[in-house]
Short mmCIF file of C-alpha atoms and ligand atoms in Angstrom, two decimals:
data_model
loop_
_atom_site.label_atom_id
_atom_site.label_comp_id
_atom_site.label_asym_id
_atom_site.label_seq_id
_atom_site.Cartn_x
_atom_site.Cartn_y
_atom_site.Cartn_z
CA MET Q 1 32.33 18.39 -45.79
CA THR Q 2 30.97 19.87 -42.60
CA GLU Q 3 29.48 23.32 -42.19
CA SER Q 4 30.98 25.69 -39.62
CA VAL Q 5 28.83 27.01 -36.80
CA ASP Q 6 29.60 28.82 -33.56
CA ARG Q 7 28.62 26.20 -31.00
CA LEU Q 8 27.10 22.76 -30.57
CA PHE Q 9 24.99 21.64 -27.62
CA VAL Q 10 25.34 17.87 -27.58
CA HIS Q 11 24.18 14.75 -25.76
CA CYS Q 12 20.89 16.10 -24.43
CA ARG Q 13 19.26 13.07 -22.83
CA GLN Q 14 16.03 14.26 -24.44
CA LEU Q 15 15.78 17.28 -26.71
CA VAL Q 16 12.22 18.59 -26.97
CA THR Q 17 12.14 20.28 -30.37
CA LEU Q 18 8.43 20.75 -31.20
CA THR Q 19 9.61 20.51 -34.81
CA ASP Q 20 7.03 17.89 -35.79
CA GLY Q 21 4.46 20.67 -36.09
CA ASP Q 22 4.35 24.00 -37.92
CA PRO Q 23 7.06 26.46 -36.85
CA THR Q 24 4.51 29.22 -36.37
CA GLY Q 25 0.88 29.56 -35.41
CA PRO Q 26 -0.98 28.23 -32.38
CA ARG Q 27 -1.34 24.49 -31.70
CA ARG Q 28 -4.76 23.13 -30.88
CA GLY Q 29 -6.23 19.75 -29.93
CA ASP Q 30 -4.12 16.84 -31.21
CA ALA Q 31 -1.33 19.18 -32.27
CA MET Q 32 -0.81 19.92 -28.53
CA ARG Q 33 0.15 16.29 -27.97
CA ARG Q 34 3.36 16.08 -30.03
CA LEU Q 35 6.73 17.23 -28.73
CA GLY Q 36 9.23 16.04 -31.34
CA VAL Q 37 11.57 14.51 -28.76
CA ILE Q 38 15.06 13.50 -29.94
CA ASP Q 39 17.02 11.12 -27.69
CA ASP Q 40 20.71 12.04 -27.38
CA GLY Q 41 19.80 15.28 -29.10
CA ALA Q 42 22.00 18.13 -30.27
CA VAL Q 43 21.61 21.71 -31.48
CA ALA Q 44 23.90 23.61 -33.87
CA VAL Q 45 23.98 27.39 -33.34
CA ARG Q 46 25.28 30.29 -35.38
CA GLU Q 47 24.97 33.95 -34.36
CA GLY Q 48 22.47 33.03 -31.67
CA ARG Q 49 20.13 31.25 -34.08
CA ILE Q 50 19.38 27.55 -34.46
CA VAL Q 51 20.97 26.09 -37.58
CA ALA Q 52 19.83 22.50 -37.05
CA VAL Q 53 18.64 19.96 -34.49
CA GLY Q 54 19.14 16.21 -34.62
CA THR Q 55 20.86 13.40 -32.82
CA THR Q 56 24.35 14.13 -31.58
CA ALA Q 57 25.76 11.81 -34.25
CA GLU Q 58 23.82 13.54 -37.04
CA ILE Q 59 24.77 17.05 -35.91
CA ARG Q 60 28.45 16.20 -35.42
CA ALA Q 61 28.56 14.61 -38.87
CA ALA Q 62 27.19 17.73 -40.51
CA TYR Q 63 28.63 20.62 -38.44
CA ASP Q 64 31.85 21.61 -36.81
CA ALA Q 65 32.23 24.29 -34.15
CA PRO Q 66 35.01 25.73 -32.01
CA GLU Q 67 32.89 25.01 -28.93
CA GLU Q 68 30.84 22.09 -27.77
CA LEU Q 69 28.78 22.03 -24.58
CA ASP Q 70 27.98 18.57 -23.30
CA LEU Q 71 24.47 18.45 -21.80
CA ASP Q 72 24.73 14.79 -20.95
CA GLY Q 73 21.92 13.66 -18.69
CA PHE Q 74 19.67 16.70 -19.04
CA VAL Q 75 16.31 17.27 -20.64
CA VAL Q 76 16.39 20.33 -22.90
CA LEU Q 77 13.35 22.34 -23.99
CA PRO Q 78 12.73 25.55 -25.90
CA GLY Q 79 13.02 28.35 -23.32
CA PHE Q 80 9.67 28.87 -21.62
CA VAL Q 81 7.54 31.81 -22.77
CA ASP Q 82 5.66 33.47 -19.90
CA CYS Q 83 2.95 35.58 -21.52
CA HIS Q 84 1.29 37.05 -18.38
CA THR Q 85 3.33 38.63 -15.59
CA HIS Q 86 3.26 41.71 -13.33
CA PRO Q 87 6.93 42.16 -12.32
CA VAL Q 88 6.96 45.95 -11.89
CA PHE Q 89 6.30 46.20 -8.18
CA ALA Q 90 8.19 47.60 -5.22
CA ALA Q 91 7.10 45.53 -2.22
CA THR Q 92 5.77 42.07 -1.44
CA ARG Q 93 2.37 41.42 0.25
CA GLU Q 94 2.91 38.41 2.45
CA ARG Q 95 0.60 39.69 5.23
CA GLU Q 96 -2.31 39.49 2.80
CA PHE Q 97 -1.39 35.94 1.93
CA HIS Q 98 -1.80 34.98 5.59
CA MET Q 99 -5.03 37.02 5.89
CA ARG Q 100 -6.43 34.95 3.03
CA CYS Q 101 -5.19 31.75 4.59
CA ALA Q 102 -7.05 32.80 7.76
CA GLY Q 103 -10.25 33.20 5.72
CA ALA Q 104 -10.25 36.73 4.25
CA ASP Q 105 -11.47 37.04 0.66
CA TYR Q 106 -9.19 38.41 -2.12
CA MET Q 107 -11.81 40.83 -3.48
CA ALA Q 108 -12.81 41.93 0.04
CA ILE Q 109 -9.16 42.75 0.86
CA ALA Q 110 -9.03 44.76 -2.38
CA ALA Q 111 -12.29 46.59 -1.62
CA ALA Q 112 -10.88 47.56 1.79
CA GLY Q 113 -7.88 49.30 0.19
CA GLY Q 114 -5.42 46.38 0.32
CA GLY Q 115 -4.51 44.23 -2.66
CA ILE Q 116 -3.57 46.10 -5.81
CA LEU Q 117 -3.90 49.44 -3.96
CA SER Q 118 -1.28 48.44 -1.44
CA SER Q 119 1.11 47.73 -4.33
CA MET Q 120 0.08 51.08 -5.80
CA ARG Q 121 1.19 52.89 -2.63
CA ALA Q 122 4.57 51.15 -2.71
CA VAL Q 123 5.11 51.94 -6.41
CA ARG Q 124 4.14 55.57 -5.93
CA ALA Q 125 6.56 55.87 -3.00
CA ALA Q 126 9.47 54.29 -4.90
CA SER Q 127 11.88 56.30 -7.00
CA LEU Q 128 12.41 55.31 -10.63
CA ALA Q 129 15.82 53.94 -9.66
CA GLN Q 130 14.36 51.84 -6.83
CA LEU Q 131 11.56 50.47 -8.99
CA THR Q 132 14.03 49.68 -11.78
CA GLU Q 133 16.31 47.83 -9.37
CA ARG Q 134 13.41 45.70 -8.01
CA THR Q 135 12.10 44.99 -11.47
CA GLU Q 136 15.53 43.95 -12.73
CA ARG Q 137 15.82 41.47 -9.87
CA HIS Q 138 12.44 40.01 -10.81
CA LEU Q 139 13.45 39.72 -14.47
CA TRP Q 140 16.64 37.79 -13.63
CA ARG Q 141 14.58 35.31 -11.65
CA PHE Q 142 12.54 34.39 -14.74
CA LEU Q 143 15.79 33.33 -16.38
CA GLU Q 144 16.67 31.22 -13.36
CA HIS Q 145 13.45 29.30 -14.01
CA GLY Q 146 14.17 28.69 -17.69
CA ILE Q 147 11.87 31.46 -18.89
CA THR Q 148 13.50 33.33 -21.79
CA THR Q 149 10.57 35.39 -23.12
CA VAL Q 150 8.33 37.46 -20.84
CA GLU Q 151 5.27 39.64 -21.25
CA ALA Q 152 5.47 42.21 -18.43
CA LYS Q 153 2.71 44.54 -17.29
CA GLY Q 154 2.77 47.79 -15.35
CA GLY Q 155 -0.46 48.53 -13.50
CA TYR Q 156 0.57 49.36 -9.93
CA GLY Q 157 0.92 53.11 -10.49
CA LEU Q 158 -2.66 54.04 -11.46
CA SER Q 159 -1.82 57.61 -12.42
CA LEU Q 160 -0.14 59.06 -15.48
CA VAL Q 161 3.15 59.78 -13.69
CA ASP Q 162 3.26 56.50 -11.83
CA GLU Q 163 2.36 54.34 -14.84
CA GLN Q 164 4.98 56.27 -16.77
CA LYS Q 165 7.51 55.52 -14.03
CA SER Q 166 6.49 51.84 -14.19
CA MET Q 167 6.95 51.59 -17.94
CA GLN Q 168 10.28 53.42 -17.73
CA ALA Q 169 11.43 51.09 -14.95
CA LEU Q 170 10.50 48.14 -17.14
CA GLU Q 171 12.38 49.57 -20.10
CA GLN Q 172 15.51 50.28 -18.05
CA ALA Q 173 15.40 46.96 -16.18
CA GLY Q 174 14.87 45.05 -19.42
CA ALA Q 175 17.92 46.67 -20.98
CA GLY Q 176 20.11 44.99 -18.33
CA VAL Q 177 18.69 41.46 -18.60
CA PRO Q 178 18.98 39.03 -21.54
CA LEU Q 179 15.25 38.31 -21.82
CA LEU Q 180 13.02 38.81 -24.84
CA LEU Q 181 10.51 41.24 -23.36
CA ARG Q 182 7.07 42.49 -24.40
CA ARG Q 183 5.58 45.43 -22.48
CA THR Q 184 1.97 45.93 -21.47
CA PHE Q 185 0.25 49.07 -20.22
CA LEU Q 186 -2.28 48.18 -17.49
CA GLY Q 187 -3.53 51.52 -16.17
CA ALA Q 188 -6.98 49.90 -15.96
CA HIS Q 189 -5.91 47.43 -13.28
CA GLU Q 190 -7.91 48.98 -10.44
CA PHE Q 191 -9.49 52.36 -9.55
CA PRO Q 192 -7.11 54.54 -7.52
CA PRO Q 193 -8.48 56.11 -4.31
CA GLU Q 194 -8.76 59.56 -5.96
CA TYR Q 195 -11.38 58.27 -8.40
CA ARG Q 196 -13.20 55.54 -6.48
CA ASP Q 197 -16.33 57.67 -6.42
CA ASP Q 198 -15.97 58.87 -10.00
CA ARG Q 199 -14.95 55.80 -11.87
CA ASP Q 200 -15.93 57.04 -15.30
CA GLU Q 201 -13.58 59.98 -14.83
CA TYR Q 202 -10.69 57.55 -14.22
CA VAL Q 203 -11.66 55.63 -17.37
CA ARG Q 204 -11.61 58.93 -19.24
CA ILE Q 205 -8.12 59.72 -17.91
CA VAL Q 206 -6.88 56.27 -18.93
CA CYS Q 207 -8.32 56.69 -22.44
CA ASP Q 208 -7.61 60.36 -23.11
CA GLU Q 209 -4.41 60.99 -21.14
CA MET Q 210 -2.54 57.84 -20.18
CA ILE Q 211 -2.93 55.79 -23.36
CA PRO Q 212 -1.92 58.53 -25.83
CA SER Q 213 1.07 59.49 -23.72
CA LEU Q 214 2.29 55.99 -22.72
CA ALA Q 215 1.59 54.06 -25.95
CA PRO Q 216 5.19 54.56 -27.13
CA LEU Q 217 6.41 52.70 -24.02
CA ALA Q 218 4.17 49.65 -24.55
CA ASP Q 219 3.30 46.94 -27.04
CA TYR Q 220 -0.04 45.92 -25.49
CA CYS Q 221 -2.86 47.27 -23.38
CA ASP Q 222 -4.60 45.08 -20.81
CA VAL Q 223 -7.68 45.65 -18.59
CA PHE Q 224 -8.90 43.89 -15.43
CA ALA Q 225 -12.45 43.24 -16.72
CA GLU Q 226 -14.27 41.89 -13.67
CA PRO Q 227 -17.48 42.75 -11.81
CA GLY Q 228 -16.49 45.24 -9.09
CA VAL Q 229 -13.51 46.45 -11.10
CA PHE Q 230 -13.81 47.50 -14.76
CA THR Q 231 -17.27 46.81 -16.18
CA ARG Q 232 -17.60 45.38 -19.64
CA GLU Q 233 -18.52 48.78 -21.04
CA GLN Q 234 -15.58 50.52 -19.30
CA SER Q 235 -13.20 47.78 -20.41
CA GLU Q 236 -14.32 48.16 -24.01
CA ARG Q 237 -13.75 51.90 -23.90
CA VAL Q 238 -10.18 51.39 -22.69
CA LEU Q 239 -9.42 48.66 -25.21
CA ARG Q 240 -10.80 50.66 -28.14
CA ALA Q 241 -8.77 53.72 -27.13
CA ALA Q 242 -5.66 51.54 -26.88
CA ARG Q 243 -6.20 50.08 -30.31
CA ALA Q 244 -6.66 53.54 -31.76
CA ALA Q 245 -3.27 54.45 -30.25
CA GLY Q 246 -1.62 51.49 -31.99
CA LEU Q 247 -1.47 49.05 -29.06
CA ARG Q 248 -2.47 45.39 -29.34
CA LEU Q 249 -4.87 43.94 -26.78
CA ARG Q 250 -4.82 41.46 -23.89
CA VAL Q 251 -7.61 41.12 -21.29
CA HIS Q 252 -7.95 39.80 -17.70
CA ALA Q 253 -11.40 38.24 -17.95
CA ASP Q 254 -13.85 35.78 -16.41
CA GLU Q 255 -11.55 35.31 -13.40
CA ILE Q 256 -13.81 35.36 -10.38
CA GLN Q 257 -17.32 36.07 -11.68
CA PRO Q 258 -18.44 35.60 -15.30
CA MET Q 259 -19.04 38.80 -17.25
CA GLY Q 260 -18.79 37.76 -20.88
CA GLY Q 261 -15.24 39.08 -20.89
CA THR Q 262 -14.02 36.30 -23.18
CA GLU Q 263 -16.67 37.07 -25.79
CA MET Q 264 -15.73 40.76 -25.58
CA ALA Q 265 -12.00 40.03 -25.99
CA VAL Q 266 -12.62 37.79 -29.00
CA ALA Q 267 -14.95 40.33 -30.59
CA LEU Q 268 -12.25 43.00 -30.21
CA GLY Q 269 -9.60 40.71 -31.72
CA ALA Q 270 -7.46 40.61 -28.57
CA ASP Q 271 -4.27 38.54 -28.77
CA SER Q 272 -5.04 36.89 -25.46
CA VAL Q 273 -7.76 36.56 -22.87
CA ASP Q 274 -6.44 35.50 -19.50
CA HIS Q 275 -7.57 33.71 -16.27
CA LEU Q 276 -10.89 32.16 -17.50
CA GLY Q 277 -11.83 30.30 -14.32
CA GLN Q 278 -15.44 31.25 -15.00
CA ILE Q 279 -15.49 31.13 -18.80
CA SER Q 280 -18.97 30.28 -20.17
CA ASP Q 281 -19.82 27.72 -22.86
CA ALA Q 282 -20.43 30.61 -25.23
CA GLY Q 283 -17.01 31.99 -24.29
CA ILE Q 284 -15.33 28.65 -25.05
CA ALA Q 285 -17.09 28.47 -28.42
CA ALA Q 286 -16.09 32.04 -29.29
CA LEU Q 287 -12.48 31.41 -28.29
CA ALA Q 288 -12.26 28.14 -30.23
CA GLY Q 289 -13.35 29.93 -33.39
CA SER Q 290 -10.74 32.67 -33.02
CA ASP Q 291 -6.99 33.29 -32.96
CA THR Q 292 -7.22 34.76 -29.47
CA VAL Q 293 -5.15 32.60 -27.10
CA GLY Q 294 -6.77 31.50 -23.83
CA VAL Q 295 -4.12 32.05 -21.15
CA LEU Q 296 -4.70 29.91 -18.06
CA LEU Q 297 -3.17 30.99 -14.74
CA PRO Q 298 -3.66 28.07 -12.36
CA GLY Q 299 -1.01 29.39 -9.96
CA THR Q 300 -3.44 32.16 -9.06
CA ILE Q 301 -6.30 29.86 -8.10
CA PHE Q 302 -3.85 27.69 -6.17
CA PHE Q 303 -2.25 30.61 -4.32
CA LEU Q 304 -5.59 32.28 -3.56
CA GLY Q 305 -6.79 28.96 -2.13
CA LYS Q 306 -9.85 29.05 -4.34
CA SER Q 307 -11.72 26.47 -6.36
CA GLY Q 308 -12.63 27.26 -9.94
CA TYR Q 309 -9.70 26.30 -12.14
CA ALA Q 310 -10.28 27.09 -15.80
CA PRO Q 311 -11.88 24.18 -17.69
CA ALA Q 312 -8.70 23.36 -19.61
CA ARG Q 313 -9.89 19.96 -20.85
CA ARG Q 314 -13.11 21.30 -22.33
CA MET Q 315 -11.24 24.22 -23.86
CA ILE Q 316 -8.60 21.99 -25.48
CA GLU Q 317 -11.21 19.51 -26.75
CA ALA Q 318 -13.20 22.44 -28.20
CA GLY Q 319 -10.13 23.56 -30.16
CA CYS Q 320 -9.11 26.65 -28.18
CA ALA Q 321 -5.45 27.67 -28.43
CA VAL Q 322 -4.44 27.38 -24.78
CA ALA Q 323 -1.39 28.82 -23.01
CA LEU Q 324 -0.15 28.66 -19.41
CA ALA Q 325 1.52 31.54 -17.57
CA THR Q 326 2.77 32.30 -14.06
CA ASP Q 327 0.79 35.56 -13.51
CA PHE Q 328 3.80 36.47 -11.33
CA ASN Q 329 2.69 39.35 -9.08
CA PRO Q 330 2.95 40.33 -5.40
CA GLY Q 331 -0.68 39.51 -4.58
CA SER Q 332 -2.38 36.59 -6.24
CA SER Q 333 0.48 34.49 -7.62
CA HIS Q 334 3.92 35.03 -6.17
CA THR Q 335 5.83 32.48 -8.24
CA GLN Q 336 8.14 32.55 -11.24
CA SER Q 337 8.31 28.79 -11.60
CA MET Q 338 6.84 27.60 -14.88
CA THR Q 339 7.50 24.01 -13.85
CA MET Q 340 5.36 24.55 -10.72
CA ILE Q 341 2.63 25.89 -13.04
CA HIS Q 342 2.93 22.60 -14.96
CA THR Q 343 2.45 20.69 -11.71
CA ILE Q 344 -0.76 22.57 -10.92
CA ALA Q 345 -1.99 22.33 -14.53
CA CYS Q 346 -1.46 18.56 -14.50
CA THR Q 347 -2.96 17.85 -11.08
CA GLN Q 348 -5.81 20.39 -11.05
CA MET Q 349 -6.72 20.93 -14.71
CA HIS Q 350 -5.80 17.43 -15.96
CA MET Q 351 -3.52 18.66 -18.70
CA SER Q 352 -0.93 16.24 -20.09
CA VAL Q 353 2.79 16.96 -20.02
CA GLU Q 354 2.75 17.47 -23.80
CA GLU Q 355 -0.09 20.00 -23.54
CA CYS Q 356 1.73 21.83 -20.74
CA VAL Q 357 4.91 22.11 -22.82
CA VAL Q 358 3.07 23.43 -25.89
CA ALA Q 359 1.09 25.79 -23.64
CA SER Q 360 4.28 27.29 -22.18
CA THR Q 361 6.30 27.61 -25.42
CA ILE Q 362 4.79 28.01 -28.89
CA ASN Q 363 1.22 28.97 -27.92
CA PRO Q 364 2.22 31.86 -25.66
CA ALA Q 365 4.82 32.88 -28.28
CA PHE Q 366 1.99 33.09 -30.83
CA SER Q 367 -0.03 35.25 -28.43
CA LEU Q 368 2.93 37.68 -28.37
CA GLN Q 369 3.53 37.63 -32.17
CA LEU Q 370 6.91 36.03 -31.40
CA ASP Q 371 6.20 32.56 -32.81
CA HIS Q 372 8.55 33.20 -35.76
CA GLU Q 373 11.35 33.90 -33.23
CA VAL Q 374 10.90 31.49 -30.29
CA GLY Q 375 8.68 28.71 -28.93
CA THR Q 376 10.08 25.76 -30.93
CA LEU Q 377 13.56 24.68 -32.06
CA HIS Q 378 12.97 25.15 -35.80
CA PRO Q 379 16.06 26.35 -37.71
CA GLY Q 380 16.23 30.12 -37.94
CA LYS Q 381 14.66 30.76 -34.55
CA ARG Q 382 16.59 32.12 -31.58
CA CYS Q 383 18.49 29.44 -29.69
CA ASP Q 384 16.72 29.88 -26.34
CA LEU Q 385 16.85 26.76 -24.17
CA ALA Q 386 15.80 25.58 -20.72
CA VAL Q 387 18.04 22.77 -19.44
CA LEU Q 388 16.40 20.63 -16.76
CA ASP Q 389 18.00 18.15 -14.34
CA ILE Q 390 15.23 15.54 -14.59
CA ALA Q 391 15.08 11.96 -15.75
CA SER Q 392 12.70 12.50 -18.66
CA VAL Q 393 10.20 14.93 -20.14
CA ASP Q 394 7.51 13.30 -18.01
CA ALA Q 395 9.25 14.62 -14.89
CA ILE Q 396 8.78 18.34 -15.66
CA GLY Q 397 5.73 18.77 -13.42
CA TYR Q 398 6.53 15.70 -11.34
CA ALA Q 399 9.61 17.32 -9.81
CA PHE Q 400 7.64 19.95 -7.90
CA GLY Q 401 8.57 22.52 -5.30
CA GLY Q 402 12.20 22.88 -6.35
CA ASN Q 403 13.77 24.38 -9.43
CA PRO Q 404 14.85 21.65 -11.87
CA VAL Q 405 16.37 24.23 -14.25
CA VAL Q 406 20.16 23.95 -14.19
CA MET Q 407 20.91 26.24 -17.09
CA THR Q 408 19.20 28.76 -19.29
CA VAL Q 409 20.51 29.54 -22.76
CA LYS Q 410 19.54 32.81 -24.45
CA ASP Q 411 20.43 33.50 -28.07
CA GLY Q 412 22.87 30.59 -28.02
CA LEU Q 413 24.72 31.60 -24.84
CA PRO Q 414 24.36 30.15 -21.35
CA VAL Q 415 23.19 33.11 -19.25
CA VAL Q 416 22.23 31.41 -15.99
CA ALA Q 417 23.72 28.34 -14.35
CA ASN Q 418 21.97 27.26 -11.15
CA VAL Q 419 25.02 25.31 -10.13
CA ALA Q 420 24.70 24.98 -6.38
CA ASP Q 421 21.50 22.95 -6.21
CA HIS Q 422 22.34 20.46 -8.87
CA ASN Q 423 24.21 17.34 -9.72
CA PRO Q 424 27.81 18.21 -8.81
CA ASP Q 425 29.15 15.28 -10.84
CA TRP Q 426 28.09 17.00 -13.98
CA PHE Q 427 30.36 19.94 -13.25
CA ALA Q 428 33.07 17.76 -11.77
CA ASP Q 429 33.98 16.42 -15.19
CA GLY Q 430 34.79 19.98 -16.22
CA ALA Q 431 33.16 19.61 -19.60
CA VAL Q 432 31.05 22.70 -19.53
CA LEU Q 433 32.34 25.29 -17.12
CA ASP Q 434 33.92 28.09 -19.09
CA GLU Q 435 34.02 31.87 -18.99
CA GLU Q 436 30.66 32.44 -20.56
CA TRP Q 437 29.03 30.48 -17.78
CA GLU Q 438 30.32 32.79 -15.12
CA GLY Q 439 29.54 36.01 -16.93
CA GLY Q 440 25.74 35.91 -17.00
CA GLU Q 441 24.32 36.41 -13.59
CA GLU Q 442 24.84 39.07 -10.96
O1 NIG U 1 -3.79 38.77 -12.62
N1 NIG U 1 -6.47 40.05 -11.46
C1 NIG U 1 -5.83 41.11 -11.47
N2 NIG U 1 -4.52 41.28 -11.44
C2 NIG U 1 -3.57 40.36 -10.95
C3 NIG U 1 -3.44 40.40 -9.47
C4 NIG U 1 -2.80 41.62 -9.05
C5 NIG U 1 -2.55 41.72 -7.57
O2 NIG U 1 -3.26 41.14 -6.72
O3 NIG U 1 -1.60 42.43 -7.29
C6 NIG U 1 -3.85 38.96 -11.43
O4 NIG U 1 -4.13 38.04 -10.67
FE1 FE U 2 -2.67 39.15 -14.02
#
């Protein structure tokens, strides 16, 4: 007797299940080194949820379905979880990129009114409809890169009305894209020109006006805690006000100069502390003893042309729960490629492929309280998959500079097929091209 399901994905060359560890909770140390790979793997799906994983023979013996998609030759992973992004922006900043390449400093560009403030001007000038349209385009691109869950921050409005417009644009854009989305209020991203000489007044406005009014549009509050931006004391004020309004906490900390931001984030019980290029030994120890996830953003260091990657090896050996994210934004990290982030994490931070996979699936899912829903292929979770045209799991970061993702599956349905760039033979056999494939993307 076989059990009926909606769909089978069969003949994955390698299916990375992560089912040889706990379904929920962060993975640390040795637990970051196991992927639960099944050769010739298959997934049974009902109502968008995983019913079982196993070899193709095992799954076919136990389940029957009206539809079977043959993923012969591809490596299939849980959809990537990107837990740190800034996709609500209206204009790119490529001139700044070249100014930095010619020697200008990121913080100096910011102090001179460029950087985040240039994005602020573009967001303020955009209508809600324009900002929504841009944001929606950015959200689709995550799916093209196999990312199925995204944490998205505002933070380029820097006033009540413009942060409200940003969070509304995110809400409206998200409604049109099949991503699992978490929203973060980031009014404390920079000081707007109106308050550059009265910074405490801006902190007061964030705490007393923006947070109470925008909390219903967000799940998290974040702060750019960095010398020259929000001091430790100002950051704490914002984070405490956010918690009082029912928001959970994330923190940009210890990015460029150390400020004890990690210790502060851990002490406040933040769900994540992010960047960490300058994390101290005390910060590593505090993080290792906590459930705060250390989110590393090596694309930022790479794109800014800086040295000072986060000490991933020491953090993993110390027992920190480590995640990787794109930090997608128009200034310091203009990429949505999680596989490119793997490349940089491997070459610059000496992380293994197994650690990179765990750090871009279950650990970021835990940091978003979504580990019961996504991040591994345990039965009961959403069937979110990234399908890669590579020879083996080891080639995820090896195949750099292109997009190895040929298909993204969300809640059991293929939503993106990057057909043009990839192995035409696979489509030539006609096994997989059906109506659902064509329906997903604009
Ligand atoms: O995470 N560090 C602060 N915020 C962003 C950069 C924002 C920007 O330059 O637009 C980051 O890197
Ligand atoms: Fe960021």
